[in-house]
mmCIF file of C-alpha atoms in Angstrom:
data_model
loop_
_atom_site.group_PDB
_atom_site.id
_atom_site.type_symbol
_atom_site.label_atom_id
_atom_site.label_comp_id
_atom_site.label_asym_id
_atom_site.label_seq_id
_atom_site.Cartn_x
_atom_site.Cartn_y
_atom_site.Cartn_z
ATOM 1 C CA UNK V 21 112.392 138.014 149.318
ATOM 2 C CA UNK V 22 111.685 140.104 146.268
ATOM 3 C CA UNK V 23 108.692 142.443 145.938
ATOM 4 C CA UNK V 24 107.081 142.571 142.489
ATOM 5 C CA UNK V 25 105.216 145.601 141.133
ATOM 6 C CA UNK V 26 103.659 145.678 137.671
ATOM 7 C CA UNK V 27 102.824 148.722 135.550
ATOM 8 C CA UNK V 28 102.183 149.747 131.963
ATOM 9 C CA UNK V 29 104.072 152.605 130.294
ATOM 10 C CA UNK V 30 101.710 155.507 129.607
ATOM 11 C CA UNK V 31 101.865 158.149 126.906
ATOM 12 C CA UNK V 32 102.764 160.804 129.493
ATOM 13 C CA UNK V 33 105.934 158.820 130.335
ATOM 14 C CA UNK V 34 107.387 159.215 126.845
ATOM 15 C CA UNK V 35 109.950 161.889 125.942
ATOM 16 C CA UNK V 36 110.702 163.551 122.597
ATOM 17 C CA UNK V 37 112.916 160.624 121.538
ATOM 18 C CA UNK V 38 109.917 158.276 121.771
ATOM 19 C CA UNK V 39 110.931 156.202 124.779
ATOM 20 C CA UNK V 40 110.409 156.495 128.538
ATOM 21 C CA UNK V 41 112.035 159.617 129.961
ATOM 22 C CA UNK V 42 114.932 158.835 132.302
ATOM 23 C CA UNK V 43 113.206 160.471 135.295
ATOM 24 C CA UNK V 44 110.190 158.168 134.900
ATOM 25 C CA UNK V 45 112.352 155.134 135.666
ATOM 26 C CA UNK V 46 112.938 156.649 139.106
ATOM 27 C CA UNK V 47 109.218 157.275 139.494
ATOM 28 C CA UNK V 48 108.447 153.638 138.678
ATOM 29 C CA UNK V 49 110.936 152.609 141.339
ATOM 30 C CA UNK V 50 109.349 154.949 143.860
ATOM 31 C CA UNK V 51 105.899 153.489 143.184
ATOM 32 C CA UNK V 52 107.274 150.007 143.817
ATOM 33 C CA UNK V 53 109.116 151.075 146.970
ATOM 34 C CA UNK V 54 106.056 152.701 148.502
ATOM 35 C CA UNK V 55 103.888 149.742 147.534
ATOM 36 C CA UNK V 56 106.332 147.457 149.362
ATOM 37 C CA UNK V 57 106.421 149.737 152.423
ATOM 38 C CA UNK V 58 102.616 149.970 152.545
ATOM 39 C CA UNK V 59 102.328 146.196 152.360
ATOM 40 C CA UNK V 60 104.657 146.071 155.387
ATOM 41 C CA UNK V 61 102.258 148.362 157.292
ATOM 42 C CA UNK V 62 104.243 151.555 156.738
ATOM 43 C CA UNK V 63 101.539 153.559 155.003
ATOM 44 C CA UNK V 64 101.868 157.325 154.692
ATOM 45 C CA UNK V 65 99.315 157.666 157.487
ATOM 46 C CA UNK V 66 101.315 155.351 159.762
ATOM 47 C CA UNK V 67 104.560 157.185 159.028
ATOM 48 C CA UNK V 68 102.869 160.522 159.791
ATOM 49 C CA UNK V 69 101.442 159.089 163.015
ATOM 50 C CA UNK V 70 104.951 158.055 164.086
ATOM 51 C CA UNK V 71 106.369 161.385 162.850
ATOM 52 C CA UNK V 72 109.013 159.672 160.747
ATOM 53 C CA UNK V 73 109.693 159.745 157.026
ATOM 54 C CA UNK V 74 111.945 157.800 154.647
ATOM 55 C CA UNK V 75 114.227 160.105 152.647
ATOM 56 C CA UNK V 76 116.201 159.057 149.584
ATOM 57 C CA UNK V 77 119.805 160.214 149.970
ATOM 58 C CA UNK V 78 121.479 158.374 147.110
ATOM 59 C CA UNK V 79 120.523 156.678 143.857
ATOM 60 C CA UNK V 80 122.969 154.793 141.668
ATOM 61 C CA UNK V 81 121.113 153.918 138.460
ATOM 62 C CA UNK V 82 122.002 152.076 135.270
ATOM 63 C CA UNK V 83 119.832 152.496 132.185
ATOM 64 C CA UNK V 84 120.119 149.344 130.105
ATOM 65 C CA UNK V 85 117.222 149.195 127.603
ATOM 66 C CA UNK V 86 114.573 151.485 126.238
ATOM 67 C CA UNK V 87 111.033 151.184 127.507
ATOM 68 C CA UNK V 88 108.281 152.224 125.113
ATOM 69 C CA UNK V 89 104.633 153.216 125.299
ATOM 70 C CA UNK V 90 102.212 150.479 126.404
ATOM 71 C CA UNK V 91 105.032 148.128 127.380
ATOM 72 C CA UNK V 92 104.373 146.064 130.451
ATOM 73 C CA UNK V 93 107.039 146.616 133.081
ATOM 74 C CA UNK V 94 107.789 144.749 136.274
ATOM 75 C CA UNK V 95 109.769 146.405 139.056
ATOM 76 C CA UNK V 96 111.542 143.850 141.239
ATOM 77 C CA UNK V 97 112.599 145.276 144.582
ATOM 78 C CA UNK V 98 114.892 143.622 147.084
ATOM 79 C CA UNK V 99 116.666 144.720 150.242
ATOM 80 C CA UNK V 100 120.437 144.914 149.853
ATOM 81 C CA UNK V 101 121.685 146.369 153.132
ATOM 82 C CA UNK V 102 120.357 147.505 156.504
ATOM 83 C CA UNK V 103 122.069 150.016 158.748
ATOM 84 C CA UNK V 104 121.085 151.611 162.037
ATOM 85 C CA UNK V 105 119.400 154.634 160.426
ATOM 86 C CA UNK V 106 119.323 153.670 156.767
ATOM 87 C CA UNK V 107 118.729 150.869 154.317
ATOM 88 C CA UNK V 108 119.466 150.153 150.678
ATOM 89 C CA UNK V 109 117.050 148.611 148.204
ATOM 90 C CA UNK V 110 117.780 147.428 144.694
ATOM 91 C CA UNK V 111 115.188 148.010 142.013
ATOM 92 C CA UNK V 112 115.347 146.143 138.728
ATOM 93 C CA UNK V 113 112.970 147.035 135.901
ATOM 94 C CA UNK V 114 112.136 144.319 133.377
ATOM 95 C CA UNK V 115 110.218 144.671 130.137
ATOM 96 C CA UNK V 116 107.591 142.211 128.922
ATOM 97 C CA UNK V 117 110.321 140.087 127.280
ATOM 98 C CA UNK V 118 111.951 139.734 130.715
ATOM 99 C CA UNK V 119 114.902 141.886 129.625
ATOM 100 C CA UNK V 120 116.383 144.141 132.278
ATOM 101 C CA UNK V 121 115.729 147.755 131.307
ATOM 102 C CA UNK V 122 117.299 149.424 134.354
ATOM 103 C CA UNK V 123 118.577 148.772 137.847
ATOM 104 C CA UNK V 124 119.365 151.027 140.762
ATOM 105 C CA UNK V 125 120.521 150.907 144.354
ATOM 106 C CA UNK V 126 118.609 153.413 146.453
ATOM 107 C CA UNK V 127 119.827 154.460 149.908
ATOM 108 C CA UNK V 128 117.079 155.637 152.243
ATOM 109 C CA UNK V 129 117.519 157.309 155.621
ATOM 110 C CA UNK V 130 114.734 157.486 158.184
ATOM 111 C CA UNK V 131 114.246 160.975 159.590
ATOM 112 C CA UNK V 132 112.238 162.523 162.391
ATOM 113 C CA UNK V 133 109.524 164.460 160.517
ATOM 114 C CA UNK V 134 109.608 167.320 163.035
ATOM 115 C CA UNK V 135 113.333 167.643 163.828
ATOM 116 C CA UNK V 136 114.380 166.786 160.232
ATOM 117 C CA UNK V 137 117.263 164.669 161.541
ATOM 118 C CA UNK V 138 118.097 161.031 160.988
ATOM 119 C CA UNK V 139 116.756 158.559 163.540
ATOM 120 C CA UNK V 140 117.213 154.825 164.067
ATOM 121 C CA UNK V 141 114.967 152.601 161.977
ATOM 122 C CA UNK V 142 111.874 151.527 163.918
ATOM 123 C CA UNK V 143 112.294 147.981 165.218
ATOM 124 C CA UNK V 144 109.366 146.636 163.193
ATOM 125 C CA UNK V 145 110.716 148.172 159.979
ATOM 126 C CA UNK V 146 114.203 146.819 160.705
ATOM 127 C CA UNK V 147 112.653 143.349 161.215
ATOM 128 C CA UNK V 148 110.676 143.604 157.952
ATOM 129 C CA UNK V 149 113.835 144.660 156.125
ATOM 130 C CA UNK V 150 115.847 141.837 157.699
ATOM 131 C CA UNK V 151 113.141 139.348 156.694
ATOM 132 C CA UNK V 152 113.428 140.616 153.115
ATOM 133 C CA UNK V 153 117.231 140.200 152.942
ATOM 134 C CA UNK V 154 118.382 137.339 150.716
ATOM 135 C CA UNK V 155 119.235 134.209 152.711
ATOM 136 C CA UNK V 156 122.639 134.294 154.291
ATOM 137 C CA UNK V 157 123.136 138.016 153.809
ATOM 138 C CA UNK V 158 123.845 139.968 156.978
ATOM 139 C CA UNK V 159 122.744 143.493 157.698
ATOM 140 C CA UNK V 160 125.303 146.127 158.464
#
């Protein structure tokens, strides 16, 4: 199941070349990821209560098309892989013409917020991730 997150490119997202700065693509992906997690019940408050935090440990990104000011963008997020302590999501950014502007695989590890060490994914998060896997794809 894919999560959809819509946004509009703002003037503060533009670099000196006149298109969206490369770092903003990552920010758009982060907004979408946290929106998905919140919708699964993993709000910042809930994560703090459980004393766990998701930490990005790897991003493999491909920039494919320019995004420009006031363009409508849709971030499509899907779960790619689930491990014991980590998971991978794929973000795909599409412009208003439905052309893929960027895609990235983001590996996230769950850590204990106090000990600052990786911990197993909470059962309810692992279930939500498994439910979001494409049909027929196994975790591992």
